[in-house]
Amino acid sequence: MIFELLLIGLATSALYYLIFAYKRANYWRSQGVPGPKNPLFFGLYDQVYNANKPWMMEMEKMTKEYGKIWGHNEGVHRVLVVADPKVAHEIYHTRHEEFQTRRGNHLLHMNRYEPVMHLLDARGTRWKRMRSISNPLFTNNSLRKMMDLVGDSSEHLIKHLSKHVGKEAFNIHRYYQEFSMDVINRLALGEKRSTQFETELVDIMKRIFERDMREPFICLAVMFPRFRMLFRRGFELYYLMKGGSGMKLMKKVVTAVEGRRKARAAGEVTPGDFIDMFLDAEQEDFNLDYDKAFDRRDIGHLQRALTKEEAIGSCFMFLLAGFDTTANSLGYATHYLARNPEIRERLRDEIKGVIGDATLKFDDLPQMKYLDCFVKESLRFHPVANQVSARVVEKDCDLAGVHLEKGTLIQIDGYSMQKDPEVWGDDAEEFNPDRWMNTTAEQSQAFVAFGQGPRMCVGQRLGLTEMKMGIAKVLLNFDVIAPENADNEIHRIGAVTVAPITVDVCLKAIHA
Ligand code: HEM
């Protein structure tokens, strides 16, 4: 009898789950929102996290098919994709408080159970508090102070690259990875000197960023979010046994921060880098407000403080966020440099015209208008962290005529917006830096390589400075040329950020 009852119970639950899954898979259609057919349990999970076929490009194909607003599911999560600049502007700016949190890692518990939190995943008031400490790191004055260090790392980049002058083609992207890691390693891990090609950090990072995210524990968390802490423990145990790259990196961060704490306690003079800034904000006893959504009326009461764990989380995230994005963006930009001799010449003339025989300084960069246009045009074609620019709906609301329930994810499809002919004109697919000499308000809204609004990339100015410094130094020292019979298409990889698999170029001495 008990066995029969159990069987009936199980069959009823399975039936209930099937009906629920069917309704969920058809949710968007029932709301009149277009989109692809959602496989019953997983939705498009398998496509969204496939590193070998980056979702950014797949999403663009679907936007072409279904229009500028469409929906799909990611496991149990409903996702609305937005490729309309005006609607994106509402989400980023005018209605920020309704869409203030990023989608976050599916294994993370927003927020209460996450002591080692960082800016990228923090929610509500906690995010605002952490952001108020990070913003001052990127003012003009702070960047000017960092410039000696960026300049020194770019000199080392040139030294390493010179080995290839007059030789066969090589992958310059690897050198940019060493360069951007060098800068962020010195700022966020307190490394005292340039260590390009001397540490294992780039290899650790590559393993993290090029990883296919369709892993069993993540898949289970996407399917059954209520149990994600359980899957998280499984995930951690698995990588602990395997010696995972994320764990290795976290160990290095903890060692660096603990070392700096001791040095400060011993009264040593420390460099005033990111670690020092985070440790300056450290406090033991303050109101954490872990779970509270942000309300702008609270601004006056925000404490500018971090917990010990948040200081560690912040260094960890700056290391991750500052490395891959900048190196990839430099790689893509060089792909275009190598194929456009007129652009190279024009850039070189502009750079030489500004600096003459002097060394390039931070204050020279704003005078290089064409360099700025070139960098933006490259970012327009390759918004490397497009998938990061997403938001969660805080409470039930309507957006662009669609009713959204609390918890729905909104993914901004910047890759489509940045090439939309209705915004950029019929030559939207043409690489043309001059278009940036005059831009319309709609084009500014559609350019989201760094996101937009209060939650946009906090490191944008450092990323742009590194890119401009790197490109200017390379152009002053070498001619960068695409190898004969080079493939004009860029092959890409990545489930969160999108990297070029290789950027092969030949270097020639300029005066040869
Ligand atoms: C070319 C280089 C870079 C690109 C293309 C880039 C892109 C992005 C994008 C698209 C976002 C999401 C914005 C949104 O959700 O609206 C973001 C967020 C973020 N980026 Fe960057 N980034 C770059 C460099 C950097 C650097 C150098 C750092 C730090 C040193 C950094 C740290 C961060 C952080 C901490 C966030 C989260 C901000 C918040 O939630 O308040 N990024 N970035």
XYZ file of C-alpha atoms and ligand atoms in Angstrom:
555
model
C 0.000 0.000 0.000
C 2.768 2.428 1.008
C 4.621 1.557 -2.179
C 1.535 2.311 -4.312
C 0.971 5.612 -2.503
C 4.589 6.558 -3.045
C 4.298 5.706 -6.724
C 1.145 7.817 -7.098
C 2.861 10.672 -5.258
C 5.896 10.472 -7.519
C 3.805 10.262 -10.704
C 1.707 13.278 -9.609
C 4.818 15.321 -8.814
C 6.386 14.375 -12.170
C 3.191 15.360 -13.994
C 2.968 18.621 -12.071
C 6.628 19.364 -12.879
C 6.040 18.578 -16.573
C 3.032 20.914 -16.775
C 5.003 23.599 -14.948
C 8.021 23.132 -17.282
C 5.754 23.243 -20.358
C 4.099 26.474 -19.187
C 7.480 27.956 -18.408
C 8.886 27.027 -21.824
C 5.941 28.790 -23.464
C 5.931 31.772 -21.119
C 7.110 34.411 -23.616
C 4.755 33.242 -26.347
C 1.860 33.438 -23.920
C 2.898 37.067 -23.240
C 2.968 37.834 -26.990
C 6.769 38.296 -26.964
C 8.600 36.697 -29.930
C 11.527 34.322 -29.498
C 12.910 30.876 -30.306
C 11.326 27.661 -29.114
C 12.588 26.886 -25.605
C 13.655 23.269 -24.997
C 11.500 22.039 -22.117
C 13.811 21.997 -19.074
C 16.993 23.788 -20.045
C 15.742 26.623 -22.251
C 18.729 27.945 -24.203
C 21.190 27.203 -21.349
C 23.294 25.029 -23.647
C 23.786 27.884 -26.134
C 24.219 30.721 -23.639
C 27.194 29.079 -21.883
C 28.953 27.491 -24.863
C 32.445 29.045 -24.897
C 33.235 27.706 -28.354
C 30.269 29.480 -29.922
C 30.043 32.770 -27.988
C 26.453 33.674 -27.153
C 26.964 37.316 -28.157
C 27.071 36.322 -31.843
C 24.269 33.772 -31.564
C 22.114 36.387 -29.850
C 22.742 38.786 -32.747
C 21.386 36.181 -35.200
C 18.244 35.791 -33.078
C 17.769 39.555 -32.792
C 17.848 39.689 -36.607
C 15.170 36.993 -36.677
C 12.876 38.055 -33.797
C 13.346 41.821 -33.571
C 14.768 44.242 -31.011
C 12.866 42.796 -28.048
C 12.516 39.047 -27.659
C 12.482 36.441 -24.929
C 13.962 33.061 -24.073
C 14.604 30.929 -21.012
C 17.847 29.995 -19.334
C 16.909 26.969 -17.227
C 14.080 28.261 -15.027
C 15.061 31.894 -15.563
C 13.106 34.104 -17.953
C 15.340 36.357 -20.050
C 14.207 39.381 -22.052
C 16.739 40.442 -24.702
C 16.772 44.163 -25.509
C 18.482 45.539 -28.641
C 16.589 48.835 -28.758
C 18.799 51.791 -27.679
C 15.884 53.826 -26.271
C 14.654 50.949 -24.115
C 18.254 50.195 -23.066
C 18.570 53.860 -22.027
C 15.499 53.492 -19.803
C 16.981 50.395 -18.159
C 20.452 51.862 -17.646
C 19.531 55.419 -16.717
C 15.983 56.650 -16.179
C 14.664 53.528 -14.445
C 17.930 52.345 -12.891
C 16.345 51.723 -9.503
C 13.965 49.182 -11.029
C 16.839 47.355 -12.755
C 19.823 47.883 -10.501
C 21.470 44.494 -10.091
C 23.493 42.549 -12.630
C 22.345 38.999 -13.443
C 25.156 37.505 -11.326
C 26.772 34.121 -11.217
C 24.126 31.379 -10.910
C 26.055 29.721 -8.090
C 26.150 32.871 -5.980
C 23.569 33.583 -3.372
C 22.685 37.259 -3.683
C 23.836 38.538 -0.957
C 23.389 37.451 2.606
C 25.500 34.299 2.458
C 28.310 35.807 0.410
C 30.911 37.465 2.619
C 33.568 37.662 -0.143
C 31.449 39.902 -2.356
C 32.668 42.280 -5.065
C 31.338 45.112 -7.185
C 30.369 43.020 -10.194
C 27.865 40.826 -8.349
C 26.882 42.988 -5.357
C 23.246 43.990 -5.022
C 21.372 47.137 -3.989
C 22.703 49.188 -1.103
C 25.709 46.922 -0.708
C 26.686 47.619 -4.328
C 26.257 51.378 -3.886
C 28.450 51.318 -0.782
C 31.176 49.341 -2.585
C 30.926 51.523 -5.690
C 31.381 54.702 -3.643
C 34.795 53.340 -2.615
C 35.837 52.262 -6.119
C 34.818 55.425 -8.029
C 37.667 57.607 -6.651
C 40.227 55.049 -7.896
C 39.618 56.244 -11.456
C 39.556 60.045 -11.240
C 41.997 62.050 -13.415
C 44.342 62.499 -10.471
C 44.391 58.807 -9.605
C 44.927 57.855 -13.250
C 47.774 60.352 -13.590
C 49.458 58.644 -10.618
C 49.002 55.218 -12.245
C 50.426 56.448 -15.524
C 54.111 55.902 -14.637
C 53.281 52.306 -13.974
C 51.223 51.852 -17.195
C 54.037 53.608 -19.123
C 56.641 51.281 -17.615
C 54.582 48.171 -18.416
C 54.089 49.402 -22.002
C 57.897 49.861 -22.333
C 58.296 46.230 -21.295
C 55.652 45.257 -23.854
C 57.721 46.973 -26.573
C 60.898 45.249 -25.356
C 59.235 41.823 -25.619
C 57.674 42.599 -29.002
C 60.962 43.801 -30.535
C 62.137 40.174 -30.673
C 59.680 39.665 -33.526
C 60.782 42.533 -35.765
C 61.463 41.283 -39.293
C 60.526 37.710 -38.341
C 57.544 35.510 -39.194
C 53.970 36.109 -38.013
C 53.132 35.619 -34.321
C 50.130 35.997 -32.008
C 50.300 39.537 -30.556
C 47.240 38.934 -28.349
C 49.379 36.898 -25.944
C 51.664 39.937 -25.500
C 48.693 42.148 -24.723
C 47.535 39.627 -22.145
C 50.951 39.834 -20.479
C 50.798 43.652 -20.645
C 47.329 44.080 -19.148
C 48.033 41.436 -16.498
C 51.246 43.269 -15.649
C 49.367 46.532 -15.053
C 46.565 45.019 -12.975
C 48.958 42.728 -11.078
C 50.877 45.822 -9.972
C 47.693 47.708 -9.038
C 45.530 45.006 -7.469
C 48.108 42.475 -6.206
C 50.821 44.940 -5.229
C 53.556 43.441 -7.464
C 56.533 45.805 -7.243
C 57.957 45.459 -10.782
C 57.027 44.411 -14.290
C 56.738 40.610 -14.542
C 55.656 39.991 -18.137
C 56.249 36.352 -19.161
C 57.537 35.580 -15.656
C 54.378 34.504 -13.814
C 51.732 31.832 -14.306
C 48.953 34.444 -13.910
C 48.049 34.770 -17.598
C 47.734 30.989 -17.973
C 45.549 30.810 -14.852
C 43.333 33.599 -16.221
C 43.083 32.025 -19.666
C 41.818 28.827 -18.083
C 39.172 30.827 -16.179
C 37.965 32.914 -19.115
C 38.108 30.317 -21.882
C 36.271 27.726 -19.794
C 33.083 26.277 -21.174
C 30.447 27.145 -18.556
C 28.181 24.181 -19.301
C 29.294 22.426 -16.140
C 27.045 20.038 -14.188
C 26.931 22.132 -10.975
C 26.133 25.357 -12.844
C 23.521 23.558 -14.925
C 21.870 22.212 -11.755
C 21.886 25.701 -10.192
C 20.262 27.151 -13.329
C 17.598 24.431 -13.182
C 17.015 24.423 -9.415
C 18.088 27.830 -8.044
C 16.588 27.134 -4.631
C 19.327 24.557 -4.006
C 22.173 26.565 -5.442
C 24.120 26.723 -2.153
C 24.257 22.931 -2.239
C 25.515 22.888 -5.839
C 27.934 25.650 -4.935
C 29.495 23.474 -2.241
C 29.747 20.606 -4.748
C 31.371 22.948 -7.255
C 33.884 24.204 -4.681
C 34.743 20.705 -3.525
C 35.255 19.527 -7.106
C 37.605 22.400 -7.920
C 39.396 22.084 -4.592
C 40.219 18.486 -5.452
C 41.115 19.381 -9.030
C 43.233 22.407 -8.014
C 41.027 24.856 -9.946
C 42.377 28.104 -11.418
C 39.866 30.327 -9.566
C 41.020 28.864 -6.230
C 44.699 29.379 -7.144
C 43.976 32.983 -8.002
C 42.014 33.589 -4.803
C 44.951 32.180 -2.788
C 47.295 34.684 -4.432
C 44.908 37.538 -3.671
C 44.514 36.505 -0.019
C 48.324 36.244 0.368
C 48.808 39.697 -1.210
C 46.137 41.382 0.937
C 47.296 39.709 4.166
C 50.899 40.686 3.354
C 49.855 44.298 2.840
C 47.856 44.311 6.097
C 50.989 43.217 7.961
C 53.163 45.807 6.190
C 50.714 48.584 7.075
C 50.493 47.407 10.672
C 54.320 47.487 10.857
C 54.250 51.109 9.674
C 55.932 50.419 6.318
C 55.380 52.903 3.470
C 53.017 51.254 0.964
C 52.348 52.298 -2.669
C 48.791 53.688 -2.362
C 47.535 51.242 -5.018
C 44.112 49.513 -5.180
C 44.906 47.239 -2.196
C 45.768 50.261 -0.047
C 42.588 52.060 -1.102
C 40.456 49.023 -0.217
C 42.263 48.529 3.093
C 41.805 52.238 3.908
C 38.041 51.608 3.710
C 38.111 48.504 5.906
C 35.980 48.683 9.066
C 34.821 46.101 11.567
C 31.488 47.272 12.779
C 28.968 48.901 10.469
C 25.525 48.404 9.017
C 25.904 45.947 6.145
C 22.402 46.154 4.634
C 23.081 42.925 2.761
C 19.698 42.409 1.169
C 18.286 45.896 0.760
C 17.498 47.211 -2.717
C 19.092 50.595 -3.350
C 16.945 53.678 -2.879
C 18.499 57.030 -3.806
C 17.017 58.569 -0.633
C 19.544 56.410 1.289
C 22.607 58.047 -0.291
C 23.145 60.415 2.643
C 23.281 57.469 5.077
C 25.716 55.285 3.159
C 28.854 54.360 5.037
C 32.038 54.403 2.969
C 33.315 51.128 4.379
C 34.261 47.578 3.397
C 34.431 44.400 5.444
C 37.678 42.399 5.478
C 36.173 39.872 3.076
C 34.841 42.552 0.736
C 38.344 44.073 0.494
C 39.614 40.673 -0.675
C 36.657 40.221 -3.056
C 37.334 43.675 -4.532
C 41.011 42.938 -5.329
C 39.993 39.583 -6.816
C 37.382 41.155 -9.083
C 39.591 44.030 -10.232
C 42.219 41.498 -11.218
C 39.700 39.531 -13.274
C 37.766 42.470 -14.746
C 40.860 44.522 -15.533
C 42.790 41.787 -17.300
C 40.725 40.054 -19.939
C 38.628 42.981 -21.202
C 41.617 45.232 -21.908
C 43.808 42.524 -23.455
C 41.005 41.356 -25.766
C 40.087 44.900 -26.793
C 43.745 45.583 -27.667
C 43.837 42.347 -29.670
C 40.784 43.296 -31.744
C 42.051 46.848 -32.298
C 45.360 45.470 -33.625
C 43.489 43.210 -36.048
C 42.159 46.404 -37.697
C 45.487 48.252 -37.450
C 47.237 45.428 -39.282
C 44.747 45.567 -42.173
C 44.540 49.351 -42.622
C 47.837 51.086 -43.555
C 46.138 54.509 -43.990
C 44.699 54.315 -40.470
C 48.133 53.349 -39.083
C 49.792 56.301 -40.802
C 47.135 58.758 -39.689
C 47.359 57.559 -36.098
C 51.160 57.693 -36.104
C 51.135 61.238 -37.521
C 48.661 62.344 -34.869
C 50.642 60.783 -32.010
C 53.959 62.254 -33.225
C 52.279 65.628 -33.801
C 51.165 65.725 -30.154
C 54.275 64.432 -28.376
C 57.066 65.536 -30.741
C 60.299 63.993 -29.395
C 59.019 63.726 -25.812
C 57.769 60.598 -24.007
C 54.032 59.958 -24.146
C 52.231 61.258 -21.018
C 48.710 60.812 -19.627
C 47.791 64.430 -20.442
C 48.762 63.922 -24.130
C 46.030 61.333 -24.657
C 42.963 63.661 -24.663
C 44.592 65.604 -27.529
C 44.599 62.493 -29.753
C 41.121 62.675 -31.207
C 41.666 60.177 -34.032
C 43.153 57.614 -31.613
C 40.011 57.985 -29.491
C 37.825 57.459 -32.595
C 39.850 54.409 -33.626
C 39.595 52.768 -30.195
C 35.831 53.409 -30.024
C 35.270 52.038 -33.519
C 37.098 48.852 -32.570
C 35.018 48.554 -29.366
C 31.878 49.137 -31.448
C 32.664 45.998 -33.441
C 33.860 44.045 -30.410
C 32.134 44.820 -27.097
C 34.114 42.113 -25.311
C 31.967 41.985 -22.165
C 28.535 42.411 -23.756
C 27.047 39.534 -21.778
C 28.003 41.143 -18.474
C 25.721 44.081 -19.233
C 22.479 42.587 -17.947
C 20.050 43.466 -15.186
C 17.512 41.782 -12.906
C 13.965 43.168 -12.568
C 13.579 44.342 -8.924
C 9.762 44.274 -8.827
C 6.901 43.549 -11.262
C 6.736 46.299 -13.872
C 6.074 47.093 -17.544
C 8.819 47.830 -20.041
C 8.353 48.547 -23.755
C 4.822 47.155 -23.560
C 5.944 43.886 -21.939
C 4.882 42.935 -18.425
C 7.923 41.756 -16.448
C 7.799 39.755 -13.261
C 10.263 40.317 -10.417
C 13.428 38.291 -10.973
C 13.267 38.311 -14.798
C 16.701 38.836 -16.357
C 17.227 41.542 -18.951
C 20.121 40.998 -21.342
C 21.222 44.036 -23.329
C 22.235 42.955 -26.837
C 24.881 45.632 -27.365
C 26.546 43.654 -30.141
C 23.431 44.152 -32.303
C 22.810 47.756 -31.187
C 26.375 48.745 -32.037
C 25.944 47.589 -35.639
C 22.307 48.506 -36.160
C 21.976 50.245 -39.592
C 18.947 52.203 -38.296
C 21.303 53.828 -35.785
C 24.688 53.867 -37.540
C 23.620 54.145 -41.187
C 24.029 51.859 -44.190
C 27.780 51.630 -43.628
C 27.308 50.210 -40.102
C 29.319 47.094 -41.061
C 32.248 49.188 -42.326
C 35.222 49.882 -40.029
C 35.368 53.674 -40.116
C 36.865 55.568 -37.127
C 35.804 58.901 -38.678
C 32.167 58.204 -37.831
C 33.136 59.076 -34.233
C 34.063 62.666 -35.175
C 30.331 63.477 -34.936
C 27.885 61.173 -33.206
C 24.145 61.496 -32.671
C 22.378 61.118 -29.302
C 20.966 57.781 -30.478
C 24.439 56.511 -31.382
C 25.686 57.467 -27.904
C 22.776 55.519 -26.395
C 23.549 52.516 -28.610
C 27.266 52.367 -27.719
C 27.417 50.126 -24.656
C 30.875 48.492 -24.777
C 31.299 49.648 -21.147
C 27.590 49.461 -20.295
C 25.945 52.718 -19.252
C 24.369 54.478 -16.269
C 25.317 54.266 -12.578
C 26.344 50.640 -12.986
C 28.584 51.069 -16.021
C 32.188 49.813 -16.023
C 34.036 51.478 -13.150
C 37.419 50.803 -14.824
C 36.493 52.306 -18.200
C 39.015 55.136 -17.983
C 41.867 52.836 -16.978
C 40.927 50.366 -19.756
C 40.869 53.152 -22.366
C 44.138 54.628 -21.083
C 45.865 51.248 -21.316
C 44.501 50.671 -24.802
C 45.587 54.078 -26.078
C 48.987 53.838 -24.406
C 49.570 50.327 -25.793
C 48.517 51.228 -29.353
C 50.467 54.501 -29.374
C 53.670 52.821 -28.136
C 53.335 49.973 -30.646
C 52.794 52.420 -33.541
C 55.730 54.605 -32.484
C 58.000 51.574 -32.531
C 56.781 49.222 -35.254
C 54.744 48.827 -38.377
C 52.123 46.148 -37.690
C 51.104 44.172 -40.754
C 48.709 41.285 -41.380
C 50.551 38.177 -42.642
C 50.153 37.294 -46.309
C 46.973 35.287 -47.019
C 45.727 36.131 -43.518
C 42.153 35.247 -42.668
C 40.124 38.458 -42.356
C 37.592 36.838 -40.073
C 38.311 36.876 -36.328
C 37.694 33.546 -34.593
C 36.447 34.016 -31.041
C 36.040 32.133 -27.794
C 34.419 32.741 -24.389
C 31.239 32.194 -22.408
C 31.315 35.450 -20.400
C 33.818 37.696 -22.170
C 34.721 37.101 -25.815
C 38.402 36.834 -26.805
C 40.050 36.545 -30.204
C 41.556 33.048 -30.433
C 44.620 34.519 -32.113
C 45.667 37.858 -33.629
C 48.543 37.010 -35.961
C 50.676 39.898 -37.199
C 54.168 40.631 -38.545
C 56.260 43.497 -37.165
C 58.584 45.696 -39.208
C 60.942 48.319 -37.874
C 59.472 51.705 -38.754
C 62.476 53.218 -40.460
C 63.626 50.005 -42.202
C 38.537 47.869 -22.489
C 38.374 47.478 -21.251
C 37.073 47.183 -20.552
C 35.817 46.878 -21.057
C 35.414 46.777 -22.528
C 34.927 46.681 -19.929
C 33.568 46.385 -20.021
C 32.706 46.301 -18.947
C 31.278 46.091 -19.048
C 30.494 45.911 -20.345
C 30.776 46.083 -17.786
C 29.309 45.898 -17.409
C 28.620 47.248 -17.369
C 27.125 47.157 -17.203
O 26.619 46.202 -16.619
O 26.424 48.063 -17.660
C 31.874 46.268 -16.865
C 31.752 46.320 -15.491
C 32.832 46.411 -14.635
N 34.157 46.574 -14.985
Fe 34.880 46.813 -16.854
N 35.648 46.849 -18.770
C 36.960 47.159 -19.103
C 38.005 47.418 -18.225
C 37.918 47.348 -16.860
C 39.025 47.579 -15.933
C 40.438 47.993 -16.355
C 38.534 47.362 -14.671
C 39.222 47.466 -13.322
C 40.449 47.689 -13.104
C 37.130 47.012 -14.794
C 36.284 46.724 -13.739
C 34.920 46.568 -13.840
C 34.044 46.410 -12.683
C 34.484 46.336 -11.221
C 32.730 46.334 -13.186
C 31.453 46.246 -12.354
C 30.967 47.663 -12.052
C 29.719 47.759 -11.155
O 28.908 46.851 -11.141
O 29.572 48.775 -10.470
N 36.792 47.015 -16.133
N 33.053 46.410 -17.601
